[in-house]
PDB file of C-alpha atoms and ligand atoms in Angstrom:
ATOM      1  CA  MET A 978      40.530 182.473  18.597  1.00 83.00           C
ATOM      2  CA  LYS A 979      42.004 179.090  19.247  1.00 91.00           C
ATOM      3  CA  VAL A 980      42.840 177.452  15.872  1.00 95.00           C
ATOM      4  CA  ASP A 981      44.923 174.330  15.382  1.00 96.00           C
ATOM      5  CA  LEU A 982      44.764 173.154  11.720  1.00 97.00           C
ATOM      6  CA  HIS A 983      47.518 170.677  11.252  1.00 97.00           C
ATOM      7  CA  ASN A 984      46.904 167.294  12.838  1.00 98.00           C
ATOM      8  CA  HIS A 985      47.293 163.774  11.714  1.00 98.00           C
ATOM      9  CA  THR A 986      45.517 160.428  12.317  1.00 97.00           C
ATOM     10  CA  LEU A 987      46.632 156.821  12.505  1.00 96.00           C
ATOM     11  CA  LEU A 988      45.782 156.469   8.661  1.00 96.00           C
ATOM     12  CA  CYS A 989      49.317 158.002   7.903  1.00 96.00           C
ATOM     13  CA  ASN A 990      50.765 154.938   9.381  1.00 96.00           C
ATOM     14  CA  HIS A 991      53.227 157.013  11.773  1.00 95.00           C
ATOM     15  CA  ALA A 992      50.727 158.601  13.982  1.00 97.00           C
ATOM     16  CA  THR A 993      48.364 157.103  16.607  1.00 97.00           C
ATOM     17  CA  GLY A 994      44.917 158.031  17.912  1.00 95.00           C
ATOM     18  CA  THR A 995      41.538 158.141  16.284  1.00 96.00           C
ATOM     19  CA  VAL A 996      39.696 161.140  14.970  1.00 98.00           C
ATOM     20  CA  ASN A 997      37.403 161.286  17.961  1.00 97.00           C
ATOM     21  CA  GLU A 998      40.230 161.101  20.341  1.00 97.00           C
ATOM     22  CA  TYR A 999      41.997 163.914  18.635  1.00 98.00           C
ATOM     23  CA  VAL A1000      38.833 166.128  18.673  1.00 98.00           C
ATOM     24  CA  GLU A1001      38.128 165.495  22.356  1.00 98.00           C
ATOM     25  CA  ALA A1002      41.668 166.318  23.387  1.00 97.00           C
ATOM     26  CA  ALA A1003      41.146 169.528  21.301  1.00 97.00           C
ATOM     27  CA  ILE A1004      37.804 170.242  23.102  1.00 97.00           C
ATOM     28  CA  ALA A1005      39.629 169.607  26.477  1.00 95.00           C
ATOM     29  CA  CYS A1006      42.175 172.481  25.481  1.00 92.00           C
ATOM     30  CA  GLY A1007      39.534 174.856  24.745  1.00 94.00           C
ATOM     31  CA  THR A1008      40.216 174.781  20.703  1.00 95.00           C
ATOM     32  CA  GLU A1009      37.667 176.408  18.827  1.00 96.00           C
ATOM     33  CA  TYR A1010      38.622 175.362  15.296  1.00 96.00           C
ATOM     34  CA  PHE A1011      40.256 171.864  14.948  1.00 97.00           C
ATOM     35  CA  GLY A1012      41.426 170.957  11.515  1.00 98.00           C
ATOM     36  CA  PHE A1013      42.731 167.386  10.267  1.00 98.00           C
ATOM     37  CA  SER A1014      45.392 167.646   7.590  1.00 98.00           C
ATOM     38  CA  ASP A1015      46.703 164.009   7.417  1.00 98.00           C
ATOM     39  CA  HIS A1016      49.246 163.249   5.019  1.00 98.00           C
ATOM     40  CA  ALA A1017      47.647 163.041   1.409  1.00 98.00           C
ATOM     41  CA  PRO A1018      48.389 160.042  -0.728  1.00 98.00           C
ATOM     42  CA  MET A1019      51.222 160.132  -3.350  1.00 98.00           C
ATOM     43  CA  ARG A1020      52.929 157.781  -5.469  1.00 97.00           C
ATOM     44  CA  TYR A1021      56.158 158.194  -3.462  1.00 96.00           C
ATOM     45  CA  ASP A1022      57.055 157.499   0.161  1.00 94.00           C
ATOM     46  CA  LEU A1023      54.203 155.205   0.124  1.00 95.00           C
ATOM     47  CA  GLU A1024      54.604 153.812   3.808  1.00 94.00           C
ATOM     48  CA  TYR A1025      54.273 157.399   5.460  1.00 95.00           C
ATOM     49  CA  ARG A1026      50.698 158.244   4.201  1.00 98.00           C
ATOM     50  CA  MET A1027      47.319 157.156   3.543  1.00 98.00           C
ATOM     51  CA  SER A1028      46.529 155.416   0.265  1.00 98.00           C
ATOM     52  CA  PHE A1029      44.224 156.909  -2.524  1.00 98.00           C
ATOM     53  CA  GLU A1030      41.715 154.238  -1.493  1.00 98.00           C
ATOM     54  CA  GLU A1031      41.649 155.406   1.991  1.00 98.00           C
ATOM     55  CA  MET A1032      40.670 159.051   1.317  1.00 98.00           C
ATOM     56  CA  ASP A1033      36.932 158.316   1.396  1.00 98.00           C
ATOM     57  CA  LEU A1034      37.365 156.502   4.867  1.00 98.00           C
ATOM     58  CA  TYR A1035      39.315 159.520   6.304  1.00 98.00           C
ATOM     59  CA  GLU A1036      36.793 162.001   5.167  1.00 98.00           C
ATOM     60  CA  GLN A1037      33.971 159.965   6.624  1.00 98.00           C
ATOM     61  CA  TRP A1038      35.571 159.863   9.970  1.00 98.00           C
ATOM     62  CA  VAL A1039      36.217 163.586   9.905  1.00 98.00           C
ATOM     63  CA  LYS A1040      32.565 164.340   8.657  1.00 98.00           C
ATOM     64  CA  GLU A1041      31.224 162.107  11.573  1.00 98.00           C
ATOM     65  CA  ALA A1042      33.267 163.977  14.070  1.00 98.00           C
ATOM     66  CA  GLN A1043      32.054 167.251  12.757  1.00 98.00           C
ATOM     67  CA  GLU A1044      28.587 166.249  13.360  1.00 98.00           C
ATOM     68  CA  ARG A1045      29.080 164.562  16.683  1.00 98.00           C
ATOM     69  CA  TYR A1046      31.083 167.384  18.340  1.00 98.00           C
ATOM     70  CA  LYS A1047      29.304 170.342  16.353  1.00 98.00           C
ATOM     71  CA  ASP A1048      28.094 171.991  19.716  1.00 98.00           C
ATOM     72  CA  LYS A1049      31.661 172.166  21.174  1.00 98.00           C
ATOM     73  CA  ILE A1050      33.955 172.534  18.490  1.00 98.00           C
ATOM     74  CA  THR A1051      34.307 173.320  14.608  1.00 98.00           C
ATOM     75  CA  VAL A1052      36.055 170.392  13.064  1.00 98.00           C
ATOM     76  CA  LEU A1053      37.674 171.015   9.687  1.00 98.00           C
ATOM     77  CA  LEU A1054      38.751 168.757   6.888  1.00 98.00           C
ATOM     78  CA  GLY A1055      42.161 169.248   5.249  1.00 98.00           C
ATOM     79  CA  TYR A1056      45.087 167.496   3.998  1.00 98.00           C
ATOM     80  CA  GLU A1057      48.839 167.891   4.155  1.00 98.00           C
ATOM     81  CA  VAL A1058      50.287 167.593   0.604  1.00 98.00           C
ATOM     82  CA  ASP A1059      53.830 167.164  -0.399  1.00 98.00           C
ATOM     83  CA  TYR A1060      55.053 169.494  -2.795  1.00 98.00           C
ATOM     84  CA  LEU A1061      57.207 167.151  -4.991  1.00 97.00           C
ATOM     85  CA  PRO A1062      57.509 167.958  -8.714  1.00 96.00           C
ATOM     86  CA  GLY A1063      56.528 164.884 -10.691  1.00 96.00           C
ATOM     87  CA  TYR A1064      54.332 163.300  -8.020  1.00 97.00           C
ATOM     88  CA  MET A1065      51.485 166.091  -7.864  1.00 97.00           C
ATOM     89  CA  ASP A1066      47.882 164.420  -8.243  1.00 98.00           C
ATOM     90  CA  GLU A1067      44.903 165.883  -9.381  1.00 98.00           C
ATOM     91  CA  ARG A1068      42.767 163.354  -7.190  1.00 98.00           C
ATOM     92  CA  VAL A1069      44.194 165.270  -4.146  1.00 98.00           C
ATOM     93  CA  LEU A1070      44.474 168.806  -5.698  1.00 98.00           C
ATOM     94  CA  LYS A1071      41.074 168.752  -6.854  1.00 97.00           C
ATOM     95  CA  ARG A1072      39.558 167.245  -3.784  1.00 97.00           C
ATOM     96  CA  SER A1073      36.740 168.984  -2.225  1.00 97.00           C
ATOM     97  CA  CYS A1074      37.731 169.831   1.424  1.00 98.00           C
ATOM     98  CA  ASP A1075      38.361 172.947   3.632  1.00 98.00           C
ATOM     99  CA  TYR A1076      41.981 173.510   2.878  1.00 98.00           C
ATOM    100  CA  LEU A1077      45.170 172.173   1.701  1.00 98.00           C
ATOM    101  CA  ILE A1078      48.440 172.682   3.417  1.00 98.00           C
ATOM    102  CA  GLY A1079      51.445 172.606   1.073  1.00 98.00           C
ATOM    103  CA  SER A1080      54.624 171.254   2.619  1.00 98.00           C
ATOM    104  CA  VAL A1081      58.170 170.433   1.310  1.00 98.00           C
ATOM    105  CA  HIS A1082      59.581 167.150   3.005  1.00 98.00           C
ATOM    106  CA  PHE A1083      61.692 166.241  -0.054  1.00 98.00           C
ATOM    107  CA  ILE A1084      64.609 167.926  -1.967  1.00 97.00           C
ATOM    108  CA  ASP A1085      65.080 166.082  -5.197  1.00 93.00           C
ATOM    109  CA  GLU A1086      63.421 162.989  -3.541  1.00 90.00           C
ATOM    110  CA  TRP A1087      65.539 163.254  -0.466  1.00 96.00           C
ATOM    111  CA  GLY A1088      63.580 163.039   2.646  1.00 97.00           C
ATOM    112  CA  PHE A1089      65.631 165.449   4.583  1.00 98.00           C
ATOM    113  CA  ASP A1090      63.491 165.423   7.648  1.00 97.00           C
ATOM    114  CA  ASN A1091      63.923 161.616   8.116  1.00 95.00           C
ATOM    115  CA  PRO A1092      66.524 160.757  10.582  1.00 95.00           C
ATOM    116  CA  GLU A1093      67.260 157.539   8.370  1.00 95.00           C
ATOM    117  CA  PHE A1094      68.723 159.959   5.651  1.00 96.00           C
ATOM    118  CA  ILE A1095      70.637 162.291   7.940  1.00 96.00           C
ATOM    119  CA  GLY A1096      73.907 161.343   6.684  1.00 96.00           C
ATOM    120  CA  ARG A1097      73.349 163.241   3.490  1.00 96.00           C
ATOM    121  CA  TYR A1098      73.903 166.661   5.374  1.00 97.00           C
ATOM    122  CA  ASP A1099      77.557 165.657   5.609  1.00 95.00           C
ATOM    123  CA  HIS A1100      77.837 165.980   1.724  1.00 94.00           C
ATOM    124  CA  VAL A1101      75.975 169.005   1.091  1.00 96.00           C
ATOM    125  CA  ASP A1102      76.399 172.891   1.067  1.00 97.00           C
ATOM    126  CA  MET A1103      73.806 174.262   3.358  1.00 98.00           C
ATOM    127  CA  ASP A1104      73.421 177.329   1.533  1.00 98.00           C
ATOM    128  CA  GLU A1105      72.742 175.587  -1.615  1.00 98.00           C
ATOM    129  CA  VAL A1106      70.243 173.130   0.086  1.00 98.00           C
ATOM    130  CA  TYR A1107      68.410 175.997   1.596  1.00 98.00           C
ATOM    131  CA  SER A1108      68.157 177.903  -1.723  1.00 98.00           C
ATOM    132  CA  ARG A1109      66.893 174.830  -3.363  1.00 98.00           C
ATOM    133  CA  TYR A1110      64.327 174.235  -0.462  1.00 98.00           C
ATOM    134  CA  PHE A1111      62.946 177.820  -0.677  1.00 98.00           C
ATOM    135  CA  GLY A1112      62.921 177.586  -4.393  1.00 98.00           C
ATOM    136  CA  LEU A1113      60.610 174.550  -3.897  1.00 98.00           C
ATOM    137  CA  MET A1114      58.457 176.701  -1.548  1.00 98.00           C
ATOM    138  CA  GLU A1115      58.175 179.503  -4.111  1.00 98.00           C
ATOM    139  CA  HIS A1116      56.913 177.233  -6.922  1.00 98.00           C
ATOM    140  CA  MET A1117      54.528 175.464  -4.355  1.00 98.00           C
ATOM    141  CA  ALA A1118      53.113 178.993  -3.940  1.00 98.00           C
ATOM    142  CA  LYS A1119      53.184 179.824  -7.481  1.00 98.00           C
ATOM    143  CA  SER A1120      51.263 176.615  -8.363  1.00 98.00           C
ATOM    144  CA  GLY A1121      48.221 178.139  -6.814  1.00 98.00           C
ATOM    145  CA  ASN A1122      47.140 174.792  -5.404  1.00 98.00           C
ATOM    146  CA  PHE A1123      47.517 175.253  -1.606  1.00 98.00           C
ATOM    147  CA  ASP A1124      46.049 177.540   1.143  1.00 98.00           C
ATOM    148  CA  ILE A1125      48.518 177.103   3.984  1.00 98.00           C
ATOM    149  CA  VAL A1126      52.330 176.759   3.941  1.00 98.00           C
ATOM    150  CA  GLY A1127      53.456 173.964   6.298  1.00 98.00           C
ATOM    151  CA  HIS A1128      56.427 174.353   8.703  1.00 98.00           C
ATOM    152  CA  PHE A1129      58.025 177.041   6.447  1.00 98.00           C
ATOM    153  CA  ASP A1130      61.627 176.363   7.753  1.00 98.00           C
ATOM    154  CA  LEU A1131      61.570 172.758   8.323  1.00 98.00           C
ATOM    155  CA  LEU A1132      64.930 172.324   6.804  1.00 98.00           C
ATOM    156  CA  LYS A1133      66.402 173.421  10.344  1.00 98.00           C
ATOM    157  CA  VAL A1134      64.855 170.412  11.996  1.00 98.00           C
ATOM    158  CA  PHE A1135      68.327 168.743  12.746  1.00 98.00           C
ATOM    159  CA  LYS A1136      70.010 172.050  13.372  1.00 98.00           C
ATOM    160  CA  PHE A1137      71.848 172.350  10.022  1.00 98.00           C
ATOM    161  CA  PHE A1138      71.617 175.944   9.316  1.00 98.00           C
ATOM    162  CA  PRO A1139      72.618 178.183   6.283  1.00 98.00           C
ATOM    163  CA  ARG A1140      75.800 180.533   6.448  1.00 97.00           C
ATOM    164  CA  SER A1141      73.802 183.300   4.726  1.00 97.00           C
ATOM    165  CA  ASP A1142      70.959 185.162   6.198  1.00 98.00           C
ATOM    166  CA  ILE A1143      68.066 182.829   6.009  1.00 98.00           C
ATOM    167  CA  ARG A1144      65.546 185.932   5.466  1.00 98.00           C
ATOM    168  CA  LEU A1145      67.506 186.724   2.101  1.00 98.00           C
ATOM    169  CA  LEU A1146      67.264 182.926   1.174  1.00 98.00           C
ATOM    170  CA  ALA A1147      63.577 182.743   1.887  1.00 98.00           C
ATOM    171  CA  LYS A1148      62.809 186.154   0.309  1.00 98.00           C
ATOM    172  CA  ASN A1149      61.263 185.064  -3.011  1.00 98.00           C
ATOM    173  CA  ALA A1150      59.424 182.346  -1.343  1.00 98.00           C
ATOM    174  CA  LEU A1151      57.737 184.757   0.903  1.00 98.00           C
ATOM    175  CA  LYS A1152      56.913 187.091  -1.965  1.00 98.00           C
ATOM    176  CA  ALA A1153      55.270 184.281  -3.988  1.00 98.00           C
ATOM    177  CA  ILE A1154      53.252 183.260  -0.790  1.00 98.00           C
ATOM    178  CA  LYS A1155      52.037 186.753  -0.300  1.00 98.00           C
ATOM    179  CA  LYS A1156      51.153 186.992  -3.834  1.00 98.00           C
ATOM    180  CA  ALA A1157      49.188 183.648  -3.684  1.00 98.00           C
ATOM    181  CA  ASP A1158      47.260 184.931  -0.857  1.00 98.00           C
ATOM    182  CA  MET A1159      48.403 181.958   1.308  1.00 98.00           C
ATOM    183  CA  ALA A1160      48.686 181.790   5.133  1.00 98.00           C
ATOM    184  CA  ILE A1161      51.780 180.613   6.997  1.00 98.00           C
ATOM    185  CA  GLU A1162      51.428 178.289   9.983  1.00 97.00           C
ATOM    186  CA  ILE A1163      53.097 178.573  13.415  1.00 96.00           C
ATOM    187  CA  ASN A1164      53.995 174.856  13.730  1.00 96.00           C
ATOM    188  CA  VAL A1165      55.149 173.782  17.149  1.00 95.00           C
ATOM    189  CA  SER A1166      56.381 170.252  16.122  1.00 95.00           C
ATOM    190  CA  GLY A1167      59.966 171.679  15.987  1.00 95.00           C
ATOM    191  CA  LEU A1168      59.789 172.016  19.756  1.00 93.00           C
ATOM    192  CA  ARG A1169      59.807 168.102  19.820  1.00 93.00           C
ATOM    193  CA  LYS A1170      62.603 167.822  17.402  1.00 95.00           C
ATOM    194  CA  PRO A1171      66.411 168.389  17.692  1.00 96.00           C
ATOM    195  CA  VAL A1172      66.250 172.127  16.660  1.00 96.00           C
ATOM    196  CA  ARG A1173      63.981 172.664  19.611  1.00 95.00           C
ATOM    197  CA  GLU A1174      62.024 175.691  18.347  1.00 95.00           C
ATOM    198  CA  ALA A1175      58.761 176.364  16.340  1.00 96.00           C
ATOM    199  CA  TYR A1176      58.726 176.745  12.573  1.00 97.00           C
ATOM    200  CA  PRO A1177      59.103 179.431  11.425  1.00 98.00           C
ATOM    201  CA  SER A1178      61.980 181.016  13.356  1.00 96.00           C
ATOM    202  CA  GLN A1179      61.535 184.500  14.987  1.00 95.00           C
ATOM    203  CA  GLY A1180      63.592 186.329  12.281  1.00 96.00           C
ATOM    204  CA  LEU A1181      61.454 184.780   9.519  1.00 97.00           C
ATOM    205  CA  LEU A1182      58.245 185.518  11.526  1.00 96.00           C
ATOM    206  CA  GLU A1183      59.073 189.132  11.616  1.00 96.00           C
ATOM    207  CA  GLU A1184      59.431 189.211   7.858  1.00 97.00           C
ATOM    208  CA  ILE A1185      56.101 187.313   7.345  1.00 97.00           C
ATOM    209  CA  VAL A1186      54.469 189.827   9.703  1.00 96.00           C
ATOM    210  CA  SER A1187      56.010 192.976   7.913  1.00 97.00           C
ATOM    211  CA  LEU A1188      54.585 191.235   4.618  1.00 97.00           C
ATOM    212  CA  ASP A1189      51.131 191.092   6.303  1.00 97.00           C
ATOM    213  CA  ILE A1190      50.801 187.323   5.343  1.00 97.00           C
ATOM    214  CA  PRO A1191      48.240 185.773   7.581  1.00 96.00           C
ATOM    215  CA  ILE A1192      49.260 183.367  10.181  1.00 96.00           C
ATOM    216  CA  THR A1193      47.555 180.164  11.444  1.00 95.00           C
ATOM    217  CA  PHE A1194      48.578 177.684  14.042  1.00 95.00           C
ATOM    218  CA  GLY A1195      49.348 173.813  14.035  1.00 96.00           C
ATOM    219  CA  SER A1196      50.299 171.418  16.589  1.00 95.00           C
ATOM    220  CA  ASP A1197      51.081 168.860  13.842  1.00 97.00           C
ATOM    221  CA  ALA A1198      50.022 166.298  16.415  1.00 97.00           C
ATOM    222  CA  HIS A1199      50.964 162.675  15.485  1.00 97.00           C
ATOM    223  CA  ARG A1200      49.870 161.556  19.009  1.00 96.00           C
ATOM    224  CA  ILE A1201      46.849 162.573  21.218  1.00 96.00           C
ATOM    225  CA  ASP A1202      49.169 164.036  23.945  1.00 94.00           C
ATOM    226  CA  GLN A1203      50.570 166.491  21.290  1.00 95.00           C
ATOM    227  CA  VAL A1204      47.464 168.224  20.895  1.00 94.00           C
ATOM    228  CA  GLY A1205      47.898 170.772  23.689  1.00 76.00           C
ATOM    229  CA  LEU A1206      51.384 171.893  23.212  1.00 76.00           C
ATOM    230  CA  LEU A1207      50.326 174.494  20.759  1.00 70.00           C
ATOM    231  CA  LEU A1208      48.254 176.225  23.463  1.00 69.00           C
ATOM    232  CA  ILE A1209      51.088 176.335  25.956  1.00 68.00           C
ATOM    233  CA  PHE A1210      53.446 177.701  23.283  1.00 69.00           C
ATOM    234  CA  ARG A1211      51.002 180.437  22.123  1.00 69.00           C
ATOM    235  CA  HIS A1212      50.489 181.435  25.702  1.00 66.00           C
ATOM    236  CA  HIS A1213      54.199 181.776  26.383  1.00 66.00           C
ATOM    237  CA  THR A1214      55.106 183.302  23.130  1.00 68.00           C
ATOM    238  CA  PHE A1215      52.155 185.555  22.197  1.00 63.00           C
ATOM    239  CA  ASN A1216      50.360 185.754  25.325  1.00 56.00           C
ATOM    240  CA  LEU A1217      47.124 184.705  23.523  1.00 52.00           C
TER     241      LEU A1217
HETATM  242 ZN1   ZN B 629      53.621 162.841   9.760  1.00 58.61          ZN
HETATM  243 ZN1   ZN B 630      54.882 167.986   7.598  1.00 58.61          ZN
END
C-alpha cells in the first residue's frame, strides 16, 4: 500500500503549492492514501503556520480535493501539531479530522531545527539535549492527543549526535509511544537536510520494529516536487 501522510500546503507560509497540485503529484506517483498534515496554528512561532482563522479554509480545500479526486486516490485530512508545553490548544486537539501528527520542533522554546538558531548547539551538551528531546516525545505520547509521531529523531538534522547510544536515550519515549498505540512515520525530509538520512535512523527503526509499533510514511513535502521522493526511498530501502 502506498501511503504518504505528512504533507504541507502554502498556508503554513514556508511551503508552496496548492492542495490540488499536491494531490495530482501524488496520483502521478501512484500513491493510494495521501494525507495533508499542515502545521497547526499555535500561539508561538506564528510565522511558520496557518492561523486559527485559516483552519476552516484549509479543511475546505482538503475536502474539496477528497471529492474531486475520489476515483483516483484517498485524500486524508490531518494536522502536524507542535508538542510544546504551555501552548497546546484545544481548538486543535479537539478538531475533527483523520489524524494528528505530534512533532517536537522546540526544546524550551528553542527552534532547534531552524538554521537561524544553529549557534545554540555550540553551548549545549548533546546527551542532555537528546534526553530532554526524547523526554518531550514521551510526554507527547502520554498526553494521548496524537496518532502519529512526526520525524522521531529530528534532533539529528544538523548532524549533532549524542555520545551515548541513542536507543537508550529514546527507550522511554518508545515505550510510551507503544503504550499510547501510536504509529511512527518514516519521514524522508531528512534526506534533503544536512544529515542526509531519513527519520528515524536504522538503529531506532530496529527498536521500533522489535516493539511492534506500526509504521507509516511521510514525504513531509513543502514543495510539489518533493512528493515523489518517498516512493523512491521506499523502493530502494524496503523494496516496496
Ligand atoms: Zn514545515
Ligand atoms: Zn515537522
